[in-house]
Every structure is written in C-alpha cells, then in structure tokens.
mmCIF file of C-alpha atoms and ligand atoms in Angstrom:
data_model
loop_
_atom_site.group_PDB
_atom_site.id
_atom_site.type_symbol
_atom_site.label_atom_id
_atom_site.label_comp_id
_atom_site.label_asym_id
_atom_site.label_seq_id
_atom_site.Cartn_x
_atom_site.Cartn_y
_atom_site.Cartn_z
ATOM 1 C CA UNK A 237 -45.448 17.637 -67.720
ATOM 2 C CA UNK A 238 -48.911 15.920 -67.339
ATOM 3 C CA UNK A 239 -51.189 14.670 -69.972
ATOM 4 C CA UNK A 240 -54.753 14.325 -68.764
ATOM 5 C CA UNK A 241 -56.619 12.129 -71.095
ATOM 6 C CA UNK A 242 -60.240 12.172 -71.643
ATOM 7 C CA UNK A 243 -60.651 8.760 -70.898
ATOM 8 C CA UNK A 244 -58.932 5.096 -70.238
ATOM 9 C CA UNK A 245 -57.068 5.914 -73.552
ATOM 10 C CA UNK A 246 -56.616 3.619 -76.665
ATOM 11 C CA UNK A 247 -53.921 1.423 -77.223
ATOM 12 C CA UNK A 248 -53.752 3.917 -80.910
ATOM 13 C CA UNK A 249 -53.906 6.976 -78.430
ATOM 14 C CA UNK A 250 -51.400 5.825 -76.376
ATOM 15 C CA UNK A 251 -49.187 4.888 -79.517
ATOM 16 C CA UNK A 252 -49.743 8.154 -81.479
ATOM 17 C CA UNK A 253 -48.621 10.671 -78.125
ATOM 18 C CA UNK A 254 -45.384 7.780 -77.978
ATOM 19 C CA UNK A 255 -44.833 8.409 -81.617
ATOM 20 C CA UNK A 256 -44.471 12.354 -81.207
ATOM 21 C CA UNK A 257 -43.085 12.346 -77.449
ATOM 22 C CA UNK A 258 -40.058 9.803 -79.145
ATOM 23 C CA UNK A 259 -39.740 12.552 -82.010
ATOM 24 C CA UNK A 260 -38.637 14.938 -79.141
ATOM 25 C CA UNK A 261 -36.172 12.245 -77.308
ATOM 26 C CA UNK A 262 -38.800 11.515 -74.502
ATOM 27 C CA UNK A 263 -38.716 7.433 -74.802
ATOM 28 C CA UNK A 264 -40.493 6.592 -71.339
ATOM 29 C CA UNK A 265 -43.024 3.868 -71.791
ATOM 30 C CA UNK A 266 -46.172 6.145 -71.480
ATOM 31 C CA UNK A 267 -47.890 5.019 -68.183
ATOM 32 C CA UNK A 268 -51.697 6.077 -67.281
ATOM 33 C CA UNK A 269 -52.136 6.805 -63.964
ATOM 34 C CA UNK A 270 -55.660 6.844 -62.428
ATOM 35 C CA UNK A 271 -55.252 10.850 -60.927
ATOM 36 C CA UNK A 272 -58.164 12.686 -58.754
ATOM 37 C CA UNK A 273 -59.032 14.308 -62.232
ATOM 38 C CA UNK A 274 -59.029 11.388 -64.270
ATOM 39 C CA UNK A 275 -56.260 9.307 -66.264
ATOM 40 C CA UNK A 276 -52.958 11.169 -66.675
ATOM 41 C CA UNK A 277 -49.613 10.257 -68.201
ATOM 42 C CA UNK A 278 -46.513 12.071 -66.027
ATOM 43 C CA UNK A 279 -43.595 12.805 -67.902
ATOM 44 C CA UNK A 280 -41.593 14.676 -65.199
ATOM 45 C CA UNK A 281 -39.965 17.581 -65.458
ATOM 46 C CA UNK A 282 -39.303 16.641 -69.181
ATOM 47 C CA UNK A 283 -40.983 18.858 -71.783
ATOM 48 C CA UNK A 284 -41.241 18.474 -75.416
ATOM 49 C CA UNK A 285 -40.789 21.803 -76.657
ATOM 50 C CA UNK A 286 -43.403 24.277 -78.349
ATOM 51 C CA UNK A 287 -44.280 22.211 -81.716
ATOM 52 C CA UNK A 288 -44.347 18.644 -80.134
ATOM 53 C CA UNK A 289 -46.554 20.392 -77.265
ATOM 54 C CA UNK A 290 -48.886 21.528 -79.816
ATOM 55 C CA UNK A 291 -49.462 18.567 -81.633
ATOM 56 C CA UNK A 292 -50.213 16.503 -78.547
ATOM 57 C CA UNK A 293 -52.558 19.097 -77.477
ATOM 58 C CA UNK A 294 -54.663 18.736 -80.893
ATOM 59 C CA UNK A 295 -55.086 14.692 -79.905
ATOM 60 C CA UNK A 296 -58.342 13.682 -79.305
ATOM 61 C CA UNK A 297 -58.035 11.896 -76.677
ATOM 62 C CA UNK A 298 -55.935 13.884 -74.877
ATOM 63 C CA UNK A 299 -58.537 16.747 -72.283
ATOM 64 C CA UNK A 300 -55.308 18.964 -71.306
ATOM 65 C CA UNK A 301 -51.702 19.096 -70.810
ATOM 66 C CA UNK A 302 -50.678 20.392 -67.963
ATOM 67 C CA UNK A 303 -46.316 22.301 -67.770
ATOM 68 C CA UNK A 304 -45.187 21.497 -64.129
ATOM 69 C CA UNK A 305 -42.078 22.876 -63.445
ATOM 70 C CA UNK A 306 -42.001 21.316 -59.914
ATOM 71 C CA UNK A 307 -40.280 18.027 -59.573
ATOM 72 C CA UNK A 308 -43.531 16.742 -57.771
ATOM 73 C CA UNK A 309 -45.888 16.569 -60.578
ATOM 74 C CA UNK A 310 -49.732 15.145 -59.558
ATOM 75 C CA UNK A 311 -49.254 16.139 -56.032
ATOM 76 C CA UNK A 312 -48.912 20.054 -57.422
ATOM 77 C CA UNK A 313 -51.624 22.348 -57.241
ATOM 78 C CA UNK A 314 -50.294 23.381 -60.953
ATOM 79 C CA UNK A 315 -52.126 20.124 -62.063
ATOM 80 C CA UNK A 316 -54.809 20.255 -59.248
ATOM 81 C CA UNK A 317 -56.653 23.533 -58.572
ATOM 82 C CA UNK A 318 -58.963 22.553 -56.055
ATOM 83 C CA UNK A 319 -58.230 20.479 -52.678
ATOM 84 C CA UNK A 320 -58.329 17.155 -52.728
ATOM 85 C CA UNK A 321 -60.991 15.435 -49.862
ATOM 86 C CA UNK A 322 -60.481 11.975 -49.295
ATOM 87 C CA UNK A 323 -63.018 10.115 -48.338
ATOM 88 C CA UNK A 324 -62.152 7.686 -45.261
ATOM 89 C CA UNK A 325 -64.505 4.527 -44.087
ATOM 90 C CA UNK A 326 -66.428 1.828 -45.176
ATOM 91 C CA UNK A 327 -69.996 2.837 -44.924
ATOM 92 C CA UNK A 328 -71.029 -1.113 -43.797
ATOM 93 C CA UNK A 329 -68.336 -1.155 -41.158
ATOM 94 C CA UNK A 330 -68.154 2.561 -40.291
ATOM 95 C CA UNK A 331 -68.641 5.637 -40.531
ATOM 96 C CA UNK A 332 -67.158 7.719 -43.588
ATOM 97 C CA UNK A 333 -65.184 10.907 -42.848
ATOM 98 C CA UNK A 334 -64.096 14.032 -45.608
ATOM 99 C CA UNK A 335 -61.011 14.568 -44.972
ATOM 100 C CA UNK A 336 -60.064 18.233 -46.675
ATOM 101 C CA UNK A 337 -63.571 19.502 -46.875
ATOM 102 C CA UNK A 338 -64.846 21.892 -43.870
ATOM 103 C CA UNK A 339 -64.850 20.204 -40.839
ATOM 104 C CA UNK A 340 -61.348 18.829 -39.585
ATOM 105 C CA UNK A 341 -60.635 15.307 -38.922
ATOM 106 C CA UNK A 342 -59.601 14.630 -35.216
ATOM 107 C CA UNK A 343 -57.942 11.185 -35.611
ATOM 108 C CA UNK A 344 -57.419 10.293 -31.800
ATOM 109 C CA UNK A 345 -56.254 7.263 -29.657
ATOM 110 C CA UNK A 346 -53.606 5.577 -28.155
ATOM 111 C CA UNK A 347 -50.276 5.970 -29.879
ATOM 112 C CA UNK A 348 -50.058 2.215 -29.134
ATOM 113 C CA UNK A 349 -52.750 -0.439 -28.987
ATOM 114 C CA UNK A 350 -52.298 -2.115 -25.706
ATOM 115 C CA UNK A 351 -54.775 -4.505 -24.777
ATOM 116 C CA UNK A 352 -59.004 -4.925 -25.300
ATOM 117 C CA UNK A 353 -59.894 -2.932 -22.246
ATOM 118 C CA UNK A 354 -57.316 -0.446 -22.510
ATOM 119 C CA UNK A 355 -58.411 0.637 -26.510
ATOM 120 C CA UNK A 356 -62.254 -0.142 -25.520
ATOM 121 C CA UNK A 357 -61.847 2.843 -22.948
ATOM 122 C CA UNK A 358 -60.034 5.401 -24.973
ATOM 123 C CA UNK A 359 -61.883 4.745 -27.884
ATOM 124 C CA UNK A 360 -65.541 5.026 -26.046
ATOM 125 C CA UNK A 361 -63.660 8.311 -24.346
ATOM 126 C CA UNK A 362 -62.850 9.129 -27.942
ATOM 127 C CA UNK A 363 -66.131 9.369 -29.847
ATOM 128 C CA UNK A 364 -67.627 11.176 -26.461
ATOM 129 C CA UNK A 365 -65.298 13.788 -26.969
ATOM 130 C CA UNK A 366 -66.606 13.947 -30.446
ATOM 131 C CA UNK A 367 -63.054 12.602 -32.328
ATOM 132 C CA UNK A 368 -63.695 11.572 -36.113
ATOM 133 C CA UNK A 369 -61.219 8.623 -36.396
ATOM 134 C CA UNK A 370 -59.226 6.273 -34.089
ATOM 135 C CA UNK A 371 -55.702 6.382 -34.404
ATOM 136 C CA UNK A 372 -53.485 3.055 -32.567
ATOM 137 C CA UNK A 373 -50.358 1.260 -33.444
ATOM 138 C CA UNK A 374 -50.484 -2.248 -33.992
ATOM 139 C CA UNK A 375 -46.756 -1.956 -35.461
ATOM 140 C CA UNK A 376 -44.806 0.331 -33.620
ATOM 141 C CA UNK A 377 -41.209 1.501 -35.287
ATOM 142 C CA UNK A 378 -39.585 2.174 -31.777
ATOM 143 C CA UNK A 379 -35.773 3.755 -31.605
ATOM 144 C CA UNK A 380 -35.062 0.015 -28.860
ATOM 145 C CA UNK A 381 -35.573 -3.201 -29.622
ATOM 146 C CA UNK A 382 -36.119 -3.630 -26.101
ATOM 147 C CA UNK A 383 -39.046 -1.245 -26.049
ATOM 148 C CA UNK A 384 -42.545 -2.770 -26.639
ATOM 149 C CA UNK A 385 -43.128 -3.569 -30.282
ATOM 150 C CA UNK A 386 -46.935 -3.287 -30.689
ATOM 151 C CA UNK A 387 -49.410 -6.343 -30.312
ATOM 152 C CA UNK A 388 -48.930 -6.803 -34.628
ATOM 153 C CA UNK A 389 -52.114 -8.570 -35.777
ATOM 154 C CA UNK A 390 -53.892 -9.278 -32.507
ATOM 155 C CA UNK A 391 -53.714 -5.505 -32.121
ATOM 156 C CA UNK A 392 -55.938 -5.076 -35.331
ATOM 157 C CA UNK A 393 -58.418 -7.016 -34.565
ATOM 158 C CA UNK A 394 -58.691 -5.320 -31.670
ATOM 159 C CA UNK A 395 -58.857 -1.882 -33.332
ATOM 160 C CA UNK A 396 -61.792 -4.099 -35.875
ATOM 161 C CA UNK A 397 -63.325 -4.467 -32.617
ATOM 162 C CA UNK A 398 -63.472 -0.640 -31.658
ATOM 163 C CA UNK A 399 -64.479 0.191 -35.130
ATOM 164 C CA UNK A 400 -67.577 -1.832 -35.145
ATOM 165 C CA UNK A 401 -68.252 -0.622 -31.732
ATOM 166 C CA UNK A 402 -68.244 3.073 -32.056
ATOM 167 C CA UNK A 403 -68.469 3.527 -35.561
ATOM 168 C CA UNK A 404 -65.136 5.396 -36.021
ATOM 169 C CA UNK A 405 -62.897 4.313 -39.164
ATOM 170 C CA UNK A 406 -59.349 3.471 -38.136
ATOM 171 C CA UNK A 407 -56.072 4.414 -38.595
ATOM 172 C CA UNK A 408 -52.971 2.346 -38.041
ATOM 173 C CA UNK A 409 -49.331 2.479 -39.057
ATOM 174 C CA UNK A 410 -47.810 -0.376 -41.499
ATOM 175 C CA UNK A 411 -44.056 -0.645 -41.495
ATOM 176 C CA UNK A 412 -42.532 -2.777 -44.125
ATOM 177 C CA UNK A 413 -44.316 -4.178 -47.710
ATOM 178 C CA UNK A 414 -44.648 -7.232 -47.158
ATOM 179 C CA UNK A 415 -47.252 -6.666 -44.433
ATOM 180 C CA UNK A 416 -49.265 -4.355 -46.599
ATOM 181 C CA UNK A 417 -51.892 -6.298 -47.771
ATOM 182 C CA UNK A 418 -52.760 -7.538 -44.338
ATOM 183 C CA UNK A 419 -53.012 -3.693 -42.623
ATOM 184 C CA UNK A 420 -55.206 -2.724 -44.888
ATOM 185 C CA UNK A 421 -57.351 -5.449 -44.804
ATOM 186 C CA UNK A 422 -58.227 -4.039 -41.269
ATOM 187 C CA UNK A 423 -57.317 -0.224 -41.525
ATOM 188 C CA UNK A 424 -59.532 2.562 -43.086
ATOM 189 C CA UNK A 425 -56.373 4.415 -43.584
ATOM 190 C CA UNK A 426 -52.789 3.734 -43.748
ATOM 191 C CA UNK A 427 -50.520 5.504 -41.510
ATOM 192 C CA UNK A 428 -46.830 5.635 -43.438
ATOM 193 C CA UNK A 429 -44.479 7.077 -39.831
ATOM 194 C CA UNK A 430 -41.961 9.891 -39.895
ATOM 195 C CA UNK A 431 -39.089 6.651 -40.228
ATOM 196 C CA UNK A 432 -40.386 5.606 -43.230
ATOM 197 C CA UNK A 433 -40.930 8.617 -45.479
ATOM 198 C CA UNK A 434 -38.591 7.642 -47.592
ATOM 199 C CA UNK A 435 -38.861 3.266 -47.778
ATOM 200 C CA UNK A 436 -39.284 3.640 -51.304
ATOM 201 C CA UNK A 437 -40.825 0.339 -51.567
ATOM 202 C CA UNK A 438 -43.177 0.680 -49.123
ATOM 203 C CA UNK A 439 -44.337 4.135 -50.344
ATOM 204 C CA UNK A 440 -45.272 2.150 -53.607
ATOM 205 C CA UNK A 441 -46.585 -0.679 -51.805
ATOM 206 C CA UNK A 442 -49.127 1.560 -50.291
ATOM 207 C CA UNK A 443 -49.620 3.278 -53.495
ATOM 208 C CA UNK A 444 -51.521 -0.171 -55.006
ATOM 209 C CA UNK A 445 -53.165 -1.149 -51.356
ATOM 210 C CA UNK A 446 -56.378 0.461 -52.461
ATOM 211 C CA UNK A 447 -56.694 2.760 -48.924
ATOM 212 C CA UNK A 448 -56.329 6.341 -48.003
ATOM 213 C CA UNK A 449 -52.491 6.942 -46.158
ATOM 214 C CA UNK A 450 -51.413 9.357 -44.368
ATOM 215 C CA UNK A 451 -48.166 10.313 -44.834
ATOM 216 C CA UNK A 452 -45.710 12.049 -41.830
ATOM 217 C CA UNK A 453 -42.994 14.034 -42.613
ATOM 218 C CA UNK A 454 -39.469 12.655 -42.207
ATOM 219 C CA UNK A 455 -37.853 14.083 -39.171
ATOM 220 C CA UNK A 456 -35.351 15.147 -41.099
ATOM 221 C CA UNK A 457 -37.127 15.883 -44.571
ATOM 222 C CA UNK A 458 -37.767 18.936 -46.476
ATOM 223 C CA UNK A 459 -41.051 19.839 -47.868
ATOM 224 C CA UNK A 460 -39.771 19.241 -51.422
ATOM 225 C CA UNK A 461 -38.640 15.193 -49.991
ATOM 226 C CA UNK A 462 -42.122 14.993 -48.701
ATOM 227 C CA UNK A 463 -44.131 16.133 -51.540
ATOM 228 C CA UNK A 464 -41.893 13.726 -53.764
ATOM 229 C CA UNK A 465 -42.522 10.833 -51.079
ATOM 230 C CA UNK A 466 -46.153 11.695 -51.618
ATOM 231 C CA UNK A 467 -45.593 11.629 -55.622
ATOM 232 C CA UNK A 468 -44.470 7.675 -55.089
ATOM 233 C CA UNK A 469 -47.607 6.773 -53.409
ATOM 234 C CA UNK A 470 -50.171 9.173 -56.599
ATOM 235 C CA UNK A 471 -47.814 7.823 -59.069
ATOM 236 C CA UNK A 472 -49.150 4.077 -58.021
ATOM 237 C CA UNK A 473 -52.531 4.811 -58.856
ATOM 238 C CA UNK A 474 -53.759 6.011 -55.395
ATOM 239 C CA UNK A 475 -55.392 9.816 -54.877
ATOM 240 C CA UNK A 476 -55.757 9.730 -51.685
ATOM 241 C CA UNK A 477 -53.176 11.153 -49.570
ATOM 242 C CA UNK A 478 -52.993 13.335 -46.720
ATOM 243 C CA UNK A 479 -49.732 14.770 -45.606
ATOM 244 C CA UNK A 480 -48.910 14.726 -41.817
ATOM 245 C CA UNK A 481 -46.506 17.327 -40.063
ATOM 246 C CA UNK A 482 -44.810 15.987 -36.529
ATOM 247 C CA UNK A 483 -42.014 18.064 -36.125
ATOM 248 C CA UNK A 484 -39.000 18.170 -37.567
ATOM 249 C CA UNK A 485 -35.402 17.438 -35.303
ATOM 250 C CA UNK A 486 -33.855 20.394 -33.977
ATOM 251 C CA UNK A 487 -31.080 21.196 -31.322
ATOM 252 C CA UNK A 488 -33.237 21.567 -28.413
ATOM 253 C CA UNK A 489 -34.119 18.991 -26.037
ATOM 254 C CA UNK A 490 -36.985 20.994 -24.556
ATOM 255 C CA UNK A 491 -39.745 19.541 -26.825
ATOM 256 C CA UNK A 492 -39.178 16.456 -28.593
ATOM 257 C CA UNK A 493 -39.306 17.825 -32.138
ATOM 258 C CA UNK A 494 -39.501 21.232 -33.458
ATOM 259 C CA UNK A 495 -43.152 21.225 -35.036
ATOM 260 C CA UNK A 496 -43.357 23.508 -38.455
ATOM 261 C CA UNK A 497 -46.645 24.855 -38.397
ATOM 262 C CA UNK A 498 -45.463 27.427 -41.122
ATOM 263 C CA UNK A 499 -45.567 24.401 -43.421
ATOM 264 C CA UNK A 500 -49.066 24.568 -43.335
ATOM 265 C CA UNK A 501 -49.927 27.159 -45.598
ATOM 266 C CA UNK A 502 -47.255 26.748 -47.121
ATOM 267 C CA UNK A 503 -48.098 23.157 -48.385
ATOM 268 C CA UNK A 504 -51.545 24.810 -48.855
ATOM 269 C CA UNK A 505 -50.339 26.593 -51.827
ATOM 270 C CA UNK A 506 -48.107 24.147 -53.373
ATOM 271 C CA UNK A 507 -50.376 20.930 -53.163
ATOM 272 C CA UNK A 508 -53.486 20.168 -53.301
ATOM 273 C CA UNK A 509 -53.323 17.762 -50.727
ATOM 274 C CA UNK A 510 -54.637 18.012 -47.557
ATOM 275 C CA UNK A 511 -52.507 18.411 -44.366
ATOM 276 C CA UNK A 512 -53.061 17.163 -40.514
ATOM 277 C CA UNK A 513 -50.926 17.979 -37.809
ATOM 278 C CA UNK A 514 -49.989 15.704 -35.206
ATOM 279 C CA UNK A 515 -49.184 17.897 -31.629
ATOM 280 C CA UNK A 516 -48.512 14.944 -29.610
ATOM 281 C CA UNK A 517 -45.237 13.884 -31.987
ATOM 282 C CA UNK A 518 -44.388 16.613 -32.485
ATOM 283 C CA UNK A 519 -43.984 18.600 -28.959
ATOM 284 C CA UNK A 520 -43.386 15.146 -26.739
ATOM 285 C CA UNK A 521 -45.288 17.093 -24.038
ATOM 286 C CA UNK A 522 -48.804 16.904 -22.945
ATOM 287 C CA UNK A 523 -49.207 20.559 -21.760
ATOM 288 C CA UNK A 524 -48.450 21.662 -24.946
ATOM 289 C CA UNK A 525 -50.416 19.227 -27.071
ATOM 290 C CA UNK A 526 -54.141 21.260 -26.949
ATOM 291 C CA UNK A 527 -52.209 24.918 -27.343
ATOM 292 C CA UNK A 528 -50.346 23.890 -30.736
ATOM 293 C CA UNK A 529 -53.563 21.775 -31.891
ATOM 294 C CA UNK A 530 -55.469 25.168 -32.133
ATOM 295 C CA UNK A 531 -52.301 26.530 -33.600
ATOM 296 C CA UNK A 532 -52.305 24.286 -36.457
ATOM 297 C CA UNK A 533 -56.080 24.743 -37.031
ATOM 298 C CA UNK A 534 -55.452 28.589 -37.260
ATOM 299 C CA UNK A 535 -52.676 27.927 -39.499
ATOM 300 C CA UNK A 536 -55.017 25.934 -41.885
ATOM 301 C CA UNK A 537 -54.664 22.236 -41.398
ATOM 302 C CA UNK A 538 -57.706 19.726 -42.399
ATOM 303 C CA UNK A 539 -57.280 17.943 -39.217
ATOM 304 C CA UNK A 540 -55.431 16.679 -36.251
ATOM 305 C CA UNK A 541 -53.924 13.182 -35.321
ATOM 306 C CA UNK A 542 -53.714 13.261 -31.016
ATOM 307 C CA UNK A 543 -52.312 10.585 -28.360
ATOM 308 C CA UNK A 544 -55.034 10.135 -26.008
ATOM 309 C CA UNK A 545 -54.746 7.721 -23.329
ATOM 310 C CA UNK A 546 -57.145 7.107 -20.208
ATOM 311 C CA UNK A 547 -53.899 6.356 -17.804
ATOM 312 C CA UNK A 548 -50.843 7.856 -19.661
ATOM 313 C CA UNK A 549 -48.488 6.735 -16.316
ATOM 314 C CA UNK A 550 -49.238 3.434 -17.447
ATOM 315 C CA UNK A 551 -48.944 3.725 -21.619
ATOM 316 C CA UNK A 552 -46.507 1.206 -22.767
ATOM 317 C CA UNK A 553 -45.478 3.980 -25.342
ATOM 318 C CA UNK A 554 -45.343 7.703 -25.503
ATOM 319 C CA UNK A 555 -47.445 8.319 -22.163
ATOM 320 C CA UNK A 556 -45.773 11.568 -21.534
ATOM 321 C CA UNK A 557 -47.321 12.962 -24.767
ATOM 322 C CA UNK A 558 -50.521 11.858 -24.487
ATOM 323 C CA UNK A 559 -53.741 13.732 -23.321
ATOM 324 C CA UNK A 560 -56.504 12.624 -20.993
ATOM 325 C CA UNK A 561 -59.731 12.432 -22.988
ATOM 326 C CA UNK A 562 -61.355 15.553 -20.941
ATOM 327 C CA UNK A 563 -59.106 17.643 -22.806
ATOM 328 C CA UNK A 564 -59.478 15.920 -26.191
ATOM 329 C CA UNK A 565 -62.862 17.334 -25.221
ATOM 330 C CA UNK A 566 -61.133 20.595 -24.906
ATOM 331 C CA UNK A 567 -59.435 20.328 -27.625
ATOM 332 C CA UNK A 568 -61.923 19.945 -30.355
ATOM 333 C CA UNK A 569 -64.194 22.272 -28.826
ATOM 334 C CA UNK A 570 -61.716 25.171 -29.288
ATOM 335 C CA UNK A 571 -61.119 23.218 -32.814
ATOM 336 C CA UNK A 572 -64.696 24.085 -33.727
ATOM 337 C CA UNK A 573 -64.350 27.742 -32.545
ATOM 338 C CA UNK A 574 -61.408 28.400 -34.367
ATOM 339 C CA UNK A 575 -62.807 26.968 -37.752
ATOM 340 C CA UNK A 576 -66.152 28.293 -37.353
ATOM 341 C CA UNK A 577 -64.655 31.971 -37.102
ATOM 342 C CA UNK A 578 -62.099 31.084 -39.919
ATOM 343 C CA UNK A 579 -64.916 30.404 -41.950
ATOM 344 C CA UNK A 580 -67.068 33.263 -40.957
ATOM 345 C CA UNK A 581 -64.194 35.583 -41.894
ATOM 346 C CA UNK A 582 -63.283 33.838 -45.479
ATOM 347 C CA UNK A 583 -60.049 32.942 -43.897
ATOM 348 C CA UNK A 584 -60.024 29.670 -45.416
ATOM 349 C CA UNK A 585 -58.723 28.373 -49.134
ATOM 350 C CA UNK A 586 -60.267 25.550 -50.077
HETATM 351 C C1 PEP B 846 -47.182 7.347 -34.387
HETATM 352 O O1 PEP B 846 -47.968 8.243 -34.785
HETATM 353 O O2 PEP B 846 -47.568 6.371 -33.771
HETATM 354 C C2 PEP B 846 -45.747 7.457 -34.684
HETATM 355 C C3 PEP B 846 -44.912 6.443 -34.474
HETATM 356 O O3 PEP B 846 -45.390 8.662 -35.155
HETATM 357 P P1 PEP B 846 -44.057 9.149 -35.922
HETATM 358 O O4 PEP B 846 -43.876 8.195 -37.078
HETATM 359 O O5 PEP B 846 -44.410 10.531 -36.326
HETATM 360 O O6 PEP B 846 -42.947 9.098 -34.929
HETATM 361 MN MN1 MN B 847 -45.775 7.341 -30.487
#
C-alpha cells in the first residue's frame, strides 16, 4: 500500500496516519519517499483493512492511497499510470536526452574505455551515426582477474573528455558503494551490470547518488527480482530508473545469453518504467546485434545500449560483440523506421 501525500507532510500528519496505521498492527516508522508523483509513504504489501483505510483516506494531507498487491510497490504501474521519462544530461555540460518519451535512446560505445584516441574515435563515429548517449566502462566486473580491469578513474575523465566534445551525456558502470560518489560525479547516468542486480548495498547507494541508473537484469533473475532490485534504488528517493534486458543464461553456447525480448511488453504493463535492451550482451555476436536491436524496438523498448568499437580485433573487452560504427548507422536508421511506423499505426503505449 502507498500513501501519496499532498505535500512534504507535517510532523502532526505524519503522527496522526502512525497513530491509526499502529491501531491496525502496522508499526513501521512512516518514511516519505520523494516518488515521480510526489511524496509517498510505502507500506508494502501490508494493508490496514477497510475502516483504518477509510480514515486515512479522509486525512488532509494525504492526495490518495494507492492498494498494491505486487510486492514491488512504486515501481508498479498500479501506483504509476503513465510512463516514467527520465531526463538524462546536464544542459551546461551536455546535451539532455528523454528517455521513455518517443524517440529511443541509442546509448552506444565501447563496452570498455581503452585509451584517449581509441574513445575519441568511437565516440566522434558515435554521434555521426546519430547515437543519443555514450556508453564505456571505466570499471569493468570481468569473470578473470587476469582479464583487463578498466582504466578506473583515468577512464572517466576520459569519457568527461568525449562528453564535452560531442555533446553526448555518458553512461558508465559503478561496481561497489564506496566508489559511488565519485562515478557520478562524472557520469550522466549510472550503469548498475547484470552481476550486481542484487548488491543490495549498492542498489541503495545509487538510490541517494542523485543520477539516473540503469539497471540490467541479473543473468539469472526473474522479472519479479528485477522489479524488486529496481524498488531498492525508488525506495531511496531516486525516480529515475530505466530497466535494462541482456539476456538471461540458458543451455546453449551458440549465443552468449538467451535475450528475453518478451519481457518487453511484458514489463510494459507491469511498470511504469522504461526499458532498453542491450543486443550486444545479450547475443555475444556481432551479426546478430543490428537484427535483435530492431527486434526489441518492435517489441516496445525506449531505447538501446550497443558495443561499438572502430577495431573490434583489437578491443581489450568484448570485441566479438561489438559493431563497426557503419552499422550503428544501420542500426538506428532501421530504429527510426520501425518507431515511426509504430507510431503511425498507434502501436505504441505510452
Ligand atoms: C556492460 O554493459 O559493460 C556490461 C558489463 O554488461 P553486463 O553487466 O550486462 O554483463
Ligand atoms: Mn562487455
């Protein structure tokens, strides 16, 4: 159960719904959480029955409660009608994208940041193409220790660097709490990876950093796990969050992850949040990274996050997924096609 309040609520108004909620065994400290709608207490899946309902409905302060029988509670579209667009970018260091609304967002770049000249040339190969956002590890979770790590913070000033010259807001992965602050001192949005659905810590972490995140699926997580993963990060105090399907594992080694496109509209009707799809994760193969990008754009996503590289032979990580930028170009042209006729047929739900 939500309570939206009309306001920041009064200490009194806060004390009078504790008052009733105790007199129907719900003793939570009563926590406002600021919510795409406004400020909203959660309460769970906890409900006070009929008469307590009623009386909390009649408070003053309170605009609307909202019964969610979901376990997710402000990531529902129960409490949410309408889809939430986040809003990506500093307008003095970049441009600002809408991420949900009618165009997609093509996030694209190297999966890892490698050196100056290497991101200079994808990313100038990027915003040609006419991508939205750069994507780039700095801090890259990889299965070996052996295998290379990521630059860390050398490799976000480097993605600073690309920002201010081409305009395009940034996206980079942070891996552990404790380096939170100093991500998103450089990113535009926080990328939480398919590892980490679940580090608890870091989920809430990200929840106070104050930037958009993108959350991936868990390779092994179901779409109720996700949306609950997602419920750590609203329950913080932070709207804006954009789910991220890579695939899921399966018992094939022909592609490197099984990619669920059905959870598209799927997720479309039990969140409000919006949903990118990442074809390079997900399939491990290049060939079949532009096919299943149009895929997921005809099943309804609100963007794409692609591997791009200018020399994959030579990527330090992940070259055999990632495209050359002519057919990024590719890519988002059939991208626009596919939306455009969506569009023109009322095939969309906003
Ligand atoms: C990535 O996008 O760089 C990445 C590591 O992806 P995932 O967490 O989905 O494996
Ligand atoms: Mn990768």
């Amino acid at each position: 159960m939500i309570i939206l309040m009309k306001d920041q609520p009064s200490d009194e108004a806060l004390a009078h719904i504790s008052a009733l909620l105790r007199s129907a065994q719900i003793t939570e400290p009563l926590r406002p959480i600021p919510t795409g709608k406004g400020m909203a207490c959660c309460l769970g899946a906890k409900h006070p029955g009929a008469e307590v309902y009623a009386e909390l409905s009649a408070i003053p302060a309170v605009e609307r409660i909202y019964t969610v029988s979901t376990p997710y509670q402000l990531a529902s579209r129960r409490f949410q009608e309408e889809k939430s667009v986040i809003q990506i970018g500093n307008p003095a260091t970049s441009q600002v994208v809408a991420l949900g609304a009618d165009k997609p967002v093509i996030m694209a770049g190297p999966c890892a940041v490698e050196n100056a000249q290497q991101l200079r040339t994808v990313a100038r190969e990027a915003v040609r193409a006419g991508a939205t956002m750069l994507r780039g590890g700095a801090f890259k979770p990889r299965s070996s220790p052996y295998s290379f790590q990521g630059l860390g913070v050398p490799g976000l000033e480097l993605l600073a660097q690309a920002r201010e010259e081409t305009g395009l807001p940034i996206i980079t992965e942070v891996m552990e709490p404790g380096m939170v602050d100093v991500v998103a001192e450089y990113a535009d949005m926080l990328q939480i990876g398919t590892r980490n659905m679940q580090n608890f810590p870091l989920l809430k972490a990200v929840g106070r950093a104050g930037k958009p995140v993108l959350l991936k699926r868990g390779f092994s997580a179901t779409i109720e796990e996700w949306l609950l993963s997602a419920e750590y990060i609203l329950s913080e105090g932070n709207p804006n969050v954009v789910l991220c399907e890579r695939g899921v594992r399966s018992f094939d080694p022909q592609t490197r992850n099984l990619l669920d496109l059905s959870c598209i509209p799927l997720l479309n009707m039990l969140t409000h949040l919006p949903v990118v799809v990442d074809p390079s994760h997900s399939t491990g193969r290049r060939e079949l990274v532009v096919p299943m990008a149009h895929a997921a754009i005809a099943a309804g996503a609100d963007g794409l996050l692609v591997d791009v590289h200018h020399q994959p032979d030579q990527a330090l990580c992940d070259g055999d997924q990632a495209i050359m930028p002519e057919e990024l170009q590719r890519l988002i042209q059939g991208v626009q096609a596919i939306r455009e006729s969506l569009l023109s047929a009322s095939m969309i739900v906003a």
